[in-house]
């Protein structure tokens, strides 16, 4: 069974600085997808970034980028030039690999300090 | 293009009452997924439906919970005789094809509080 682990319950970053959130996963599948979702206080789940496992190139979306290490089963999220609006819970999720169920980690609460 | 709609956003029920949660998928999406988020936890899969069909309900408790996605209208997650442990945020997601490569887009969730 697939699992997703986020080992950092909480992280803090100064405004305008860079922060990296960690995520590891376990699967025996070779074809799958990885996601980072942001959950602000409104509780809405917002897709931040998606990575296809068959792509070696790391996905980027503006200030958000990932470091995808397939062999190590690691999928970290880097947020550059952090803004106050980035403060939220961030969830790493696994999808595909023979299942349509997304498997979520327990989340990392990101605080952005002014 | 409207996103996934869920209503109500907040629902308060007393123990023993019924809760009905509604989800309208994104336009053009015919696959719906329900997830539950307990306090301080990640989302957990409950059920996957296509129009008029339940594809996988392996994550849904066997008793008191049911889901449907009729030919017309929204998907409904129904919880009968609610208990305090049902208090959680319930999220609906939708996708276009249901394939593994298809991203699921989430609604704003319904926060259920059982008194």
PDB file of C-alpha atoms in Angstrom:
ATOM      1  CA  UNK A   1       0.000   0.000   0.000  1.00  0.00           C
ATOM      2  CA  UNK A   2       1.140   3.510  -0.740  1.00  0.00           C
ATOM      3  CA  UNK A   3       2.035   5.872   2.085  1.00  0.00           C
ATOM      4  CA  UNK A   4       2.938   9.551   2.276  1.00  0.00           C
ATOM      5  CA  UNK A   5       4.948  11.031   5.132  1.00  0.00           C
ATOM      6  CA  UNK A   6       5.418  14.658   6.047  1.00  0.00           C
ATOM      7  CA  UNK A   7       7.815  14.806   8.966  1.00  0.00           C
ATOM      8  CA  UNK A   8       7.612  18.547   9.629  1.00  0.00           C
ATOM      9  CA  UNK A   9       4.407  19.417  11.517  1.00  0.00           C
ATOM     10  CA  UNK A  10       5.281  23.115  11.434  1.00  0.00           C
ATOM     11  CA  UNK A  11       7.717  25.407   9.665  1.00  0.00           C
ATOM     12  CA  UNK A  12       8.400  29.137   9.827  1.00  0.00           C
ATOM     13  CA  UNK A  13       9.922  31.456   7.258  1.00  0.00           C
ATOM     14  CA  UNK A  14      10.647  35.144   7.112  1.00  0.00           C
ATOM     15  CA  UNK A  15       8.816  37.116   4.486  1.00  0.00           C
ATOM     16  CA  UNK A  16      10.798  37.221   1.207  1.00  0.00           C
ATOM     17  CA  UNK A  17      12.933  34.235   2.248  1.00  0.00           C
ATOM     18  CA  UNK A  18      12.895  30.702   0.864  1.00  0.00           C
ATOM     19  CA  UNK A  19      11.545  27.628   2.618  1.00  0.00           C
ATOM     20  CA  UNK A  20      11.494  23.941   1.729  1.00  0.00           C
ATOM     21  CA  UNK A  21       8.814  21.521   2.873  1.00  0.00           C
ATOM     22  CA  UNK A  22       9.667  17.818   2.905  1.00  0.00           C
ATOM     23  CA  UNK A  23       7.649  14.840   1.761  1.00  0.00           C
ATOM     24  CA  UNK A  24       8.564  11.195   1.334  1.00  0.00           C
ATOM     25  CA  UNK A  25       6.396   8.461  -0.031  1.00  0.00           C
ATOM     26  CA  UNK A  26       6.419   4.745  -0.529  1.00  0.00           C
ATOM     27  CA  UNK A  27       5.105   2.852  -3.515  1.00  0.00           C
ATOM     28  CA  UNK A  28       5.980  -0.141  -5.621  1.00  0.00           C
ATOM     29  CA  UNK A  29       4.476   1.463  -8.712  1.00  0.00           C
ATOM     30  CA  UNK A  30       6.599   3.086 -11.401  1.00  0.00           C
ATOM     31  CA  UNK A  31       3.963   5.385 -12.878  1.00  0.00           C
ATOM     32  CA  UNK A  32       2.246   7.801 -10.525  1.00  0.00           C
ATOM     33  CA  UNK A  33       1.658  11.456  -9.748  1.00  0.00           C
ATOM     34  CA  UNK A  34       2.588  13.652  -6.832  1.00  0.00           C
ATOM     35  CA  UNK A  35       0.893  16.823  -5.701  1.00  0.00           C
ATOM     36  CA  UNK A  36       1.224  19.653  -3.251  1.00  0.00           C
ATOM     37  CA  UNK A  37      -2.016  21.180  -2.030  1.00  0.00           C
ATOM     38  CA  UNK A  38      -2.337  24.350   0.020  1.00  0.00           C
ATOM     39  CA  UNK A  39      -5.067  24.675   2.637  1.00  0.00           C
ATOM     40  CA  UNK A  40      -5.424  28.237   3.962  1.00  0.00           C
ATOM     41  CA  UNK A  41      -7.600  29.067   6.974  1.00  0.00           C
ATOM     42  CA  UNK A  42     -10.626  29.034   4.660  1.00  0.00           C
ATOM     43  CA  UNK A  43     -10.034  25.220   4.440  1.00  0.00           C
ATOM     44  CA  UNK A  44     -10.237  25.262   0.632  1.00  0.00           C
ATOM     45  CA  UNK A  45      -7.833  22.730  -0.925  1.00  0.00           C
ATOM     46  CA  UNK A  46      -5.853  24.544  -3.597  1.00  0.00           C
ATOM     47  CA  UNK A  47      -3.616  22.681  -6.024  1.00  0.00           C
ATOM     48  CA  UNK A  48      -0.155  24.223  -5.915  1.00  0.00           C
ATOM     49  CA  UNK A  49       1.859  21.946  -8.149  1.00  0.00           C
ATOM     50  CA  UNK A  50       1.791  18.524  -9.792  1.00  0.00           C
ATOM     51  CA  UNK A  51       4.626  16.219 -10.810  1.00  0.00           C
ATOM     52  CA  UNK A  52       4.441  13.221 -13.119  1.00  0.00           C
ATOM     53  CA  UNK A  53       6.756  10.443 -11.991  1.00  0.00           C
ATOM     54  CA  UNK A  54       7.856   9.659 -15.547  1.00  0.00           C
ATOM     55  CA  UNK A  55       9.186  13.198 -15.992  1.00  0.00           C
ATOM     56  CA  UNK A  56      12.714  13.816 -14.801  1.00  0.00           C
ATOM     57  CA  UNK A  57      12.297  17.569 -14.968  1.00  0.00           C
ATOM     58  CA  UNK A  58      11.109  19.146 -11.740  1.00  0.00           C
ATOM     59  CA  UNK A  59       7.795  20.976 -11.957  1.00  0.00           C
ATOM     60  CA  UNK A  60       7.664  24.720 -11.317  1.00  0.00           C
ATOM     61  CA  UNK A  61       4.818  27.172 -10.888  1.00  0.00           C
ATOM     62  CA  UNK A  62       5.973  30.750 -10.425  1.00  0.00           C
ATOM     63  CA  UNK A  63       7.511  30.915  -6.921  1.00  0.00           C
ATOM     64  CA  UNK A  64       6.808  27.235  -6.245  1.00  0.00           C
ATOM     65  CA  UNK A  65       9.077  24.443  -7.377  1.00  0.00           C
ATOM     66  CA  UNK A  66       9.678  20.851  -6.412  1.00  0.00           C
ATOM     67  CA  UNK A  67      12.711  18.667  -5.960  1.00  0.00           C
ATOM     68  CA  UNK A  68      11.591  15.236  -7.125  1.00  0.00           C
ATOM     69  CA  UNK A  69      13.991  12.404  -6.326  1.00  0.00           C
ATOM     70  CA  UNK A  70      12.345   9.255  -7.657  1.00  0.00           C
ATOM     71  CA  UNK A  71      14.930   6.779  -6.420  1.00  0.00           C
ATOM     72  CA  UNK A  72      14.840   8.261  -2.940  1.00  0.00           C
ATOM     73  CA  UNK A  73      11.024   8.609  -3.088  1.00  0.00           C
ATOM     74  CA  UNK A  74      11.302  12.190  -2.016  1.00  0.00           C
ATOM     75  CA  UNK A  75       9.194  15.134  -3.173  1.00  0.00           C
ATOM     76  CA  UNK A  76       9.963  18.451  -1.501  1.00  0.00           C
ATOM     77  CA  UNK A  77       8.331  21.812  -2.168  1.00  0.00           C
ATOM     78  CA  UNK A  78      10.377  24.980  -2.339  1.00  0.00           C
ATOM     79  CA  UNK A  79       8.667  28.325  -1.903  1.00  0.00           C
ATOM     80  CA  UNK A  80      10.770  31.288  -2.969  1.00  0.00           C
ATOM     81  CA  UNK A  81      10.212  34.910  -1.974  1.00  0.00           C
ATOM     82  CA  UNK A  82       7.701  33.840   0.677  1.00  0.00           C
ATOM     83  CA  UNK A  83       4.663  36.054   1.087  1.00  0.00           C
ATOM     84  CA  UNK A  84       2.230  36.467   3.964  1.00  0.00           C
ATOM     85  CA  UNK A  85      -0.443  34.860   1.809  1.00  0.00           C
ATOM     86  CA  UNK A  86       1.587  31.659   1.660  1.00  0.00           C
ATOM     87  CA  UNK A  87       0.779  30.941   5.295  1.00  0.00           C
ATOM     88  CA  UNK A  88      -1.313  27.768   5.284  1.00  0.00           C
ATOM     89  CA  UNK A  89      -1.276  24.022   5.783  1.00  0.00           C
ATOM     90  CA  UNK A  90       0.516  22.255   2.962  1.00  0.00           C
ATOM     91  CA  UNK A  91      -0.356  18.686   2.075  1.00  0.00           C
ATOM     92  CA  UNK A  92       1.678  16.341  -0.040  1.00  0.00           C
ATOM     93  CA  UNK A  93      -0.410  13.780  -1.942  1.00  0.00           C
ATOM     94  CA  UNK A  94       0.166  10.696  -4.065  1.00  0.00           C
ATOM     95  CA  UNK A  95      -2.117   9.684  -6.905  1.00  0.00           C
ATOM     96  CA  UNK A  96      -2.236   7.211  -9.748  1.00  0.00           C
ATOM     97  CA  UNK A  97      -0.100   4.125  -9.745  1.00  0.00           C
ATOM     98  CA  UNK A  98      -3.107   1.946 -10.336  1.00  0.00           C
ATOM     99  CA  UNK A  99      -5.410   3.793  -7.986  1.00  0.00           C
ATOM    100  CA  UNK A 100      -7.600   6.870  -8.277  1.00  0.00           C
ATOM    101  CA  UNK A 101      -7.503   7.415  -4.534  1.00  0.00           C
ATOM    102  CA  UNK A 102      -5.256  10.219  -3.462  1.00  0.00           C
ATOM    103  CA  UNK A 103      -3.137   9.432  -0.437  1.00  0.00           C
ATOM    104  CA  UNK A 104      -2.408  12.479   1.686  1.00  0.00           C
ATOM    105  CA  UNK A 105       0.286  13.202   4.218  1.00  0.00           C
ATOM    106  CA  UNK A 106      -0.566  14.718   7.577  1.00  0.00           C
ATOM    107  CA  UNK A 107       0.420  18.206   6.499  1.00  0.00           C
ATOM    108  CA  UNK A 108       2.929  20.911   7.382  1.00  0.00           C
ATOM    109  CA  UNK A 109       1.733  24.179   8.852  1.00  0.00           C
ATOM    110  CA  UNK A 110       3.709  27.052   7.324  1.00  0.00           C
ATOM    111  CA  UNK A 111       3.970  30.332   9.182  1.00  0.00           C
ATOM    112  CA  UNK A 112       5.267  33.398   7.394  1.00  0.00           C
ATOM    113  CA  UNK A 113       6.806  36.024   9.649  1.00  0.00           C
ATOM    114  CA  UNK A 114       6.628  39.699   8.694  1.00  0.00           C
TER     115      UNK A 114
ATOM    116  CA  UNK B   1     -15.578  28.059 -15.330  1.00  0.00           C
ATOM    117  CA  UNK B   2     -17.046  27.433 -11.896  1.00  0.00           C
ATOM    118  CA  UNK B   3     -15.109  25.138  -9.637  1.00  0.00           C
ATOM    119  CA  UNK B   4     -16.402  22.316  -7.503  1.00  0.00           C
ATOM    120  CA  UNK B   5     -19.312  23.525  -5.402  1.00  0.00           C
ATOM    121  CA  UNK B   6     -20.219  22.146  -2.014  1.00  0.00           C
ATOM    122  CA  UNK B   7     -23.053  23.054   0.274  1.00  0.00           C
ATOM    123  CA  UNK B   8     -23.627  23.756   2.968  1.00  0.00           C
ATOM    124  CA  UNK B   9     -20.224  25.081   4.016  1.00  0.00           C
ATOM    125  CA  UNK B  10     -21.053  24.544   7.661  1.00  0.00           C
ATOM    126  CA  UNK B  11     -23.551  22.096   9.089  1.00  0.00           C
ATOM    127  CA  UNK B  12     -24.478  21.588  12.715  1.00  0.00           C
ATOM    128  CA  UNK B  13     -26.385  18.505  13.775  1.00  0.00           C
ATOM    129  CA  UNK B  14     -27.344  16.960  17.082  1.00  0.00           C
ATOM    130  CA  UNK B  15     -26.491  13.356  17.803  1.00  0.00           C
ATOM    131  CA  UNK B  16     -28.924  11.027  16.075  1.00  0.00           C
ATOM    132  CA  UNK B  17     -29.909  13.431  13.307  1.00  0.00           C
ATOM    133  CA  UNK B  18     -29.149  13.023   9.623  1.00  0.00           C
ATOM    134  CA  UNK B  19     -26.599  15.034   7.656  1.00  0.00           C
ATOM    135  CA  UNK B  20     -26.794  15.559   3.905  1.00  0.00           C
ATOM    136  CA  UNK B  21     -23.807  17.021   2.125  1.00  0.00           C
ATOM    137  CA  UNK B  22     -24.018  18.098  -1.506  1.00  0.00           C
ATOM    138  CA  UNK B  23     -21.383  18.345  -4.198  1.00  0.00           C
ATOM    139  CA  UNK B  24     -21.656  19.706  -7.723  1.00  0.00           C
ATOM    140  CA  UNK B  25     -18.605  18.787  -9.814  1.00  0.00           C
ATOM    141  CA  UNK B  26     -16.843  21.122 -12.183  1.00  0.00           C
ATOM    142  CA  UNK B  27     -18.509  21.571 -15.548  1.00  0.00           C
ATOM    143  CA  UNK B  28     -17.603  18.693 -17.822  1.00  0.00           C
ATOM    144  CA  UNK B  29     -16.546  16.424 -14.932  1.00  0.00           C
ATOM    145  CA  UNK B  30     -18.455  13.221 -14.333  1.00  0.00           C
ATOM    146  CA  UNK B  31     -16.273  11.626 -11.653  1.00  0.00           C
ATOM    147  CA  UNK B  32     -16.711  12.525  -8.006  1.00  0.00           C
ATOM    148  CA  UNK B  33     -14.673  11.582  -4.952  1.00  0.00           C
ATOM    149  CA  UNK B  34     -15.452  12.192  -1.292  1.00  0.00           C
ATOM    150  CA  UNK B  35     -12.742  12.607   1.336  1.00  0.00           C
ATOM    151  CA  UNK B  36     -12.927  13.184   5.066  1.00  0.00           C
ATOM    152  CA  UNK B  37     -10.527  15.286   7.089  1.00  0.00           C
ATOM    153  CA  UNK B  38     -10.519  14.766  10.835  1.00  0.00           C
ATOM    154  CA  UNK B  39      -9.015  17.549  12.979  1.00  0.00           C
ATOM    155  CA  UNK B  40      -5.249  17.883  12.556  1.00  0.00           C
ATOM    156  CA  UNK B  41      -5.128  15.094   9.963  1.00  0.00           C
ATOM    157  CA  UNK B  42      -4.793  14.760   6.218  1.00  0.00           C
ATOM    158  CA  UNK B  43      -7.654  13.875   3.929  1.00  0.00           C
ATOM    159  CA  UNK B  44      -8.782  10.250   3.771  1.00  0.00           C
ATOM    160  CA  UNK B  45     -10.565   8.749   0.779  1.00  0.00           C
ATOM    161  CA  UNK B  46     -14.149   7.632   1.342  1.00  0.00           C
ATOM    162  CA  UNK B  47     -15.907   6.902  -1.936  1.00  0.00           C
ATOM    163  CA  UNK B  48     -15.620   7.295  -5.702  1.00  0.00           C
ATOM    164  CA  UNK B  49     -18.689   7.696  -7.897  1.00  0.00           C
ATOM    165  CA  UNK B  50     -19.562   8.177 -11.502  1.00  0.00           C
ATOM    166  CA  UNK B  51     -23.021   9.154 -12.679  1.00  0.00           C
ATOM    167  CA  UNK B  52     -25.472   6.625 -11.205  1.00  0.00           C
ATOM    168  CA  UNK B  53     -22.664   4.278 -10.159  1.00  0.00           C
ATOM    169  CA  UNK B  54     -20.613   3.728  -7.036  1.00  0.00           C
ATOM    170  CA  UNK B  55     -17.199   2.626  -8.225  1.00  0.00           C
ATOM    171  CA  UNK B  56     -15.373   2.247  -4.924  1.00  0.00           C
ATOM    172  CA  UNK B  57     -16.721   2.765  -1.424  1.00  0.00           C
ATOM    173  CA  UNK B  58     -13.923   1.008   0.382  1.00  0.00           C
ATOM    174  CA  UNK B  59     -13.091   4.045   2.527  1.00  0.00           C
ATOM    175  CA  UNK B  60     -16.613   4.639   3.727  1.00  0.00           C
ATOM    176  CA  UNK B  61     -17.875   3.217   7.045  1.00  0.00           C
ATOM    177  CA  UNK B  62     -20.241   0.317   6.372  1.00  0.00           C
ATOM    178  CA  UNK B  63     -22.995   1.649   8.587  1.00  0.00           C
ATOM    179  CA  UNK B  64     -24.794   4.984   8.583  1.00  0.00           C
ATOM    180  CA  UNK B  65     -22.898   6.374   5.563  1.00  0.00           C
ATOM    181  CA  UNK B  66     -24.123   6.325   1.988  1.00  0.00           C
ATOM    182  CA  UNK B  67     -23.374   8.225  -1.208  1.00  0.00           C
ATOM    183  CA  UNK B  68     -25.051   8.730  -4.523  1.00  0.00           C
ATOM    184  CA  UNK B  69     -24.482  10.612  -7.760  1.00  0.00           C
ATOM    185  CA  UNK B  70     -27.744  10.650  -9.692  1.00  0.00           C
ATOM    186  CA  UNK B  71     -28.104  11.236 -13.397  1.00  0.00           C
ATOM    187  CA  UNK B  72     -29.358  14.733 -12.664  1.00  0.00           C
ATOM    188  CA  UNK B  73     -28.279  16.879  -9.748  1.00  0.00           C
ATOM    189  CA  UNK B  74     -25.424  16.909  -7.302  1.00  0.00           C
ATOM    190  CA  UNK B  75     -23.688  14.071  -5.563  1.00  0.00           C
ATOM    191  CA  UNK B  76     -24.969  13.515  -2.027  1.00  0.00           C
ATOM    192  CA  UNK B  77     -23.087  12.141   0.951  1.00  0.00           C
ATOM    193  CA  UNK B  78     -25.573  11.076   3.601  1.00  0.00           C
ATOM    194  CA  UNK B  79     -24.767  10.326   7.207  1.00  0.00           C
ATOM    195  CA  UNK B  80     -27.571   8.856   9.270  1.00  0.00           C
ATOM    196  CA  UNK B  81     -27.785   9.016  13.068  1.00  0.00           C
ATOM    197  CA  UNK B  82     -24.704  11.164  13.383  1.00  0.00           C
ATOM    198  CA  UNK B  83     -22.343  10.746  16.329  1.00  0.00           C
ATOM    199  CA  UNK B  84     -19.721  13.113  17.729  1.00  0.00           C
ATOM    200  CA  UNK B  85     -16.970  11.208  15.928  1.00  0.00           C
ATOM    201  CA  UNK B  86     -18.493  12.211  12.583  1.00  0.00           C
ATOM    202  CA  UNK B  87     -17.455  15.817  13.228  1.00  0.00           C
ATOM    203  CA  UNK B  88     -14.991  16.572  10.448  1.00  0.00           C
ATOM    204  CA  UNK B  89     -14.510  18.449   7.204  1.00  0.00           C
ATOM    205  CA  UNK B  90     -15.873  16.574   4.199  1.00  0.00           C
ATOM    206  CA  UNK B  91     -14.344  17.384   0.853  1.00  0.00           C
ATOM    207  CA  UNK B  92     -15.607  16.546  -2.569  1.00  0.00           C
ATOM    208  CA  UNK B  93     -13.324  16.422  -5.591  1.00  0.00           C
ATOM    209  CA  UNK B  94     -14.087  15.935  -9.257  1.00  0.00           C
ATOM    210  CA  UNK B  95     -12.190  14.893 -12.348  1.00  0.00           C
ATOM    211  CA  UNK B  96     -12.948  14.658 -16.022  1.00  0.00           C
ATOM    212  CA  UNK B  97     -12.000  11.115 -16.942  1.00  0.00           C
ATOM    213  CA  UNK B  98     -11.345   9.286 -13.693  1.00  0.00           C
ATOM    214  CA  UNK B  99      -8.019   8.079 -15.010  1.00  0.00           C
ATOM    215  CA  UNK B 100      -4.949   8.038 -12.838  1.00  0.00           C
ATOM    216  CA  UNK B 101      -3.443  10.862 -14.897  1.00  0.00           C
ATOM    217  CA  UNK B 102      -6.426  13.121 -14.307  1.00  0.00           C
ATOM    218  CA  UNK B 103      -6.061  15.722 -11.558  1.00  0.00           C
ATOM    219  CA  UNK B 104      -8.750  15.887  -8.918  1.00  0.00           C
ATOM    220  CA  UNK B 105     -10.012  19.374  -8.135  1.00  0.00           C
ATOM    221  CA  UNK B 106     -11.405  19.960  -4.682  1.00  0.00           C
ATOM    222  CA  UNK B 107     -14.378  21.905  -3.446  1.00  0.00           C
ATOM    223  CA  UNK B 108     -14.299  24.173  -0.379  1.00  0.00           C
ATOM    224  CA  UNK B 109     -15.512  21.418   1.924  1.00  0.00           C
ATOM    225  CA  UNK B 110     -18.384  21.083   4.366  1.00  0.00           C
ATOM    226  CA  UNK B 111     -17.518  21.326   8.032  1.00  0.00           C
ATOM    227  CA  UNK B 112     -19.840  19.091  10.006  1.00  0.00           C
ATOM    228  CA  UNK B 113     -20.187  19.671  13.729  1.00  0.00           C
ATOM    229  CA  UNK B 114     -22.131  17.173  15.803  1.00  0.00           C
ATOM    230  CA  UNK B 115     -23.315  18.449  19.162  1.00  0.00           C
TER     231      UNK B 115
END
